C-alpha atoms as one frame of an Amber mdcrd trajectory, in Angstrom:
protein
 200.513  25.744 165.012 198.062  24.453 162.379 195.850  21.840 164.046 195.408
  19.645 160.966 199.141  19.684 160.265 200.058  18.450 163.735 197.213  15.905
 163.676 198.589  14.464 160.432 202.071  14.259 161.939 200.706  12.502 165.045
 198.669   9.977 163.042 201.724   9.135 160.953 203.808   8.619 164.115 201.069
   6.338 165.458 201.220   4.247 162.268 205.001   3.811 161.982 205.973   4.029
 165.696 208.782   6.552 165.343 209.414  10.227 164.690 212.094   9.497 162.098
 209.872   7.089 160.186 207.010   9.606 160.167 209.410  12.330 159.045 210.544
  10.186 156.119 206.972   9.576 154.982 206.032  13.247 155.296 209.247  14.592
 153.781 210.397  16.584 156.806 212.689  16.235 159.851 212.230  14.071 162.919
 212.740  17.052 165.204 209.878  18.901 163.501 207.586  15.877 163.836 208.492
  15.695 167.540 207.596  19.357 167.954 204.280  18.763 166.150 203.346  15.966
 168.554 204.413  18.017 171.581 202.327  20.928 170.337 199.305  18.652 169.875
 199.732  17.306 173.403 199.752  20.883 174.656 196.569  21.658 172.690 194.598
  18.626 173.972 196.079  18.797 177.479 197.178  15.146 177.819 200.225  13.054
 176.979 199.622  11.144 173.746 202.902   9.219 173.302 205.504   7.468 175.435
 208.989   8.441 174.302 211.963   6.131 174.834 215.410   6.073 173.333 214.429
   3.306 170.916 210.723   3.738 170.180 207.574   5.767 170.483 204.346   4.175
 171.723 200.882   5.563 172.255 199.314   6.206 175.622 195.722   5.142 176.183
 194.472   8.684 175.330 196.895   8.620 172.414 195.269   5.496 170.950 191.831
   7.077 171.266 192.953  10.381 169.803 194.826   8.747 166.902 191.636   6.935
 165.871 189.654  10.176 166.107 192.280  12.143 164.181 192.456   9.460 161.485
 188.680   9.664 160.949 188.851  13.451 160.658 191.762  13.357 158.213 190.123
  10.599 156.144 186.905  12.654 155.857 188.880  15.713 154.788 190.824  13.724
 152.208 187.624  12.119 150.886 185.851  15.453 150.601 188.877  17.003 148.866
 188.847  14.137 146.369 185.095  14.439 145.833 185.337  18.167 145.200 188.226
  17.707 142.791 186.322  14.975 140.948 183.172  17.114 140.764 185.278  20.026
 139.487 186.502  17.820 136.644 183.065  16.411 135.701 180.661  18.301 133.412
 177.679  18.034 135.737 175.911  19.900 138.516 174.214  23.299 138.359 175.452
  25.953 135.927 174.173  29.462 136.709 174.230  32.022 133.881 173.181  35.665
 133.714 173.127  38.201 130.896 171.381  41.407 129.813 167.814  40.882 128.614
 168.507  41.873 125.026 171.272  39.279 124.614 169.386  36.449 126.283 166.311
  36.953 124.128 168.329  36.566 120.905 170.878  34.000 119.706 172.210  33.232
 123.161 168.882  31.817 124.322 168.872  29.317 121.442 172.503  28.362 122.080
 171.950  27.758 125.803 168.818  25.703 125.112 170.831  23.528 122.711 173.558
  23.141 125.335 171.026  21.997 127.949 169.744  19.306 125.591 173.265  18.138
 124.756 174.333  17.984 128.436 171.389  16.702 130.490 173.578  16.104 133.577
 174.083  19.867 133.855 171.147  21.741 135.355 170.997  25.193 133.754 169.851
  28.276 135.649 169.553  31.111 133.123 168.493  34.602 134.233 168.018  37.719
 132.141 168.579  41.216 133.474 169.382  42.410 136.979 173.082  42.802 136.225
 175.272  45.223 138.163 177.648  47.707 136.553 180.464  46.071 138.519 181.754
  43.231 136.409 182.449  40.802 139.257 179.131  41.111 141.135 177.682  38.130
 139.264 180.117  35.903 141.191 178.906  37.271 144.537 175.333  36.596 143.384
 176.092  32.915 142.790 176.450  32.887 138.985 179.160  30.946 137.172 179.088
  32.870 133.880 177.912  36.315 132.776 177.664  37.683 129.232 178.475  41.173
 127.950 179.163  42.848 124.639 181.767  45.130 126.188 185.460  44.209 126.203
 185.924  44.280 129.978 189.433  44.345 131.422 189.216  43.348 135.067 191.701
  41.111 136.870 188.932  39.854 139.166 187.340  37.886 136.292 188.327  35.969
 133.161 186.954  36.787 129.731 186.445  34.765 126.545 185.082  35.956 123.222
 182.289  33.618 122.137 181.050  35.162 118.899 180.419  38.305 116.882 176.838
  39.566 116.733 176.160  41.405 113.451 173.919  44.491 113.552 172.041  46.181
 110.732 170.727  49.697 110.098 167.259  49.375 108.610 163.776  50.778 108.144
 160.455  49.755 106.608 159.546  50.722 103.039 156.557  52.622 104.438 158.887
  54.833 106.492 161.228  55.377 103.535 158.282  56.313 101.294 157.081  58.880
 103.834 160.442  60.361 104.913 162.871  59.644 102.093 165.865  57.343 101.807
 168.800  57.810 104.180 171.762  58.646 101.916 174.296  59.938 104.438 174.899
  59.026 108.097 174.755  62.706 109.056 171.132  62.765 107.874 170.162  60.641
 110.887 169.634  63.935 112.712 166.530  64.651 110.639 165.083  61.148 110.740
 162.935  59.447 113.366 165.138  56.905 115.126 164.315  53.849 117.230 166.886
  53.654 120.002 167.853  51.087 122.605 168.170  52.819 125.974 171.699  51.434
 126.431 172.808  52.278 122.879 172.242  56.028 122.319 175.345  56.494 120.123
 175.505  54.696 116.772 178.712  53.831 114.928 178.220  53.707 111.164 180.865
  52.154 108.889 184.157  50.393 109.600 187.699  51.572 110.243 188.627  55.056
 109.046 185.288  55.368 107.290 183.317  54.923 110.529 181.568  57.811 112.255
 179.806  58.152 115.605 176.339  59.659 115.797 174.594  60.556 119.031 170.928
  60.052 118.272 168.913  63.112 119.276 165.697  62.584 117.302 164.436  59.601
 119.334 160.958  58.655 118.154 160.764  55.376 120.057 163.018  53.883 122.747
 163.081  50.540 124.523 165.353  48.201 126.446 164.345  45.426 124.001 165.729
  45.128 120.478 162.748  42.933 119.619 160.437  45.839 120.477 162.538  48.170
 118.329 162.373  45.703 115.451 158.570  45.579 115.655 158.384  49.378 115.702
 160.638  49.490 112.638 158.447  46.983 110.767 155.446  49.203 111.523 157.211
  52.160 109.880 157.969  54.199 112.994 161.552  55.008 112.081 165.136  53.889
 111.494 166.534  51.185 113.789 169.966  49.779 114.548 169.207  46.206 115.590
 170.789  42.732 115.725 170.929  41.067 112.335 169.777  37.533 113.214 166.284
  38.280 114.579 165.761  40.813 111.780 166.760  38.321 109.076 163.252  37.118
 108.135 161.953  40.689 107.912 164.914  41.661 105.735 164.371  38.688 103.416
 160.633  39.327 103.150 161.135  43.023 102.473 159.360  44.140 105.642 162.661
  45.863 106.499 165.264  47.313 104.174 168.986  47.724 104.851 170.099  51.353
 104.843 173.545  52.581 103.769 174.679  49.098 102.665 177.995  50.589 101.532
 178.649  51.567 105.184 177.765  48.460 107.222 177.651  48.894 110.975 180.222
  47.043 113.121 179.338  43.765 114.791 179.292  43.521 118.581 181.544  40.985
 120.266 179.818  38.589 122.651 181.993  37.910 125.694 181.610  35.317 128.437
 182.935  36.354 131.832 183.680  33.838 134.556 185.661  33.368 137.764 189.364
  34.151 138.144 190.467  30.631 139.162 193.445  29.251 137.261 191.319  26.367
 135.969 187.592  26.872 135.515 185.241  24.046 136.570 184.821  21.479 133.825
 181.124  22.351 133.407 182.102  25.965 132.614 184.790  24.905 130.130 182.368
  22.532 128.377 179.696  25.239 128.262 181.962  27.900 126.756 183.389  25.484
 124.186 179.859  24.413 123.201 178.672  28.002 122.723 181.703  28.920 120.641
 181.035  25.956 118.336 177.288  26.680 118.242 177.723  30.228 116.989 180.340
  29.078 114.491 178.007  26.330 113.208 174.921  28.568 113.025 175.917  31.595
 110.961 173.300  34.017 109.680 172.322  33.003 106.118 173.297  35.442 103.423
 170.616  37.377 101.563 170.596  39.735  98.620 170.400  43.435  99.466
């Protein structure tokens, strides 16, 4: 029988001096409480109570063991309360992981702002090193992971944080040397700058969208920032996140291609543990990031 269960029954008997009184406090039957105490006596190997027709009293070992058991149960109850309180407080260490390309863009700014707004939460933020298995981040000690894929896995929970706009663009120097892109199918004859995890480009929305596997790869990288720099230098056509490219688009260093067929945005998802109620620090973090992206939209600019 469960040791803590029978200890709690015994301690209650010691307090009230009867099996029936203990049963009433614990919401069970006197016969079950009696069995609990008998089982505990069997486990410790000594008689703990004196049973008479009218009352129950403790033996000398019973007095000693009741004090010991009470200390153990009090420590357990205190620790349970402390853990529950910590779960409900937005403080402690929050461990976050995401792919390098996401963390080096908007998400890095948003997490930095969160850390300033919540100084009682110590942020651990790592880029890269993510497994293909969606739940491995939990085994590695992280509270939250970020993806741009809509992952359906019962072992984790998922929340959409924001949409990350992308843009198809090139430098004027590239356009002058190779001609303007007028049709998505013409990508096959153009030099393209490709992220190693994004070899297929979707151009347009809805029924007008088309998929294009990029075969003429002139420059590849696992960093969209590197692709952006290569595009500014006129190396080819790039499909890159809109926000970091904004200044280059405004200045004219980059030019939007096929503006009548804008490329779809990528959804930014936060993935966290499967518990029914996430720790308060995780809830506060996800709410903050959702508001941050909503409050910091990309400024509009004239094409």
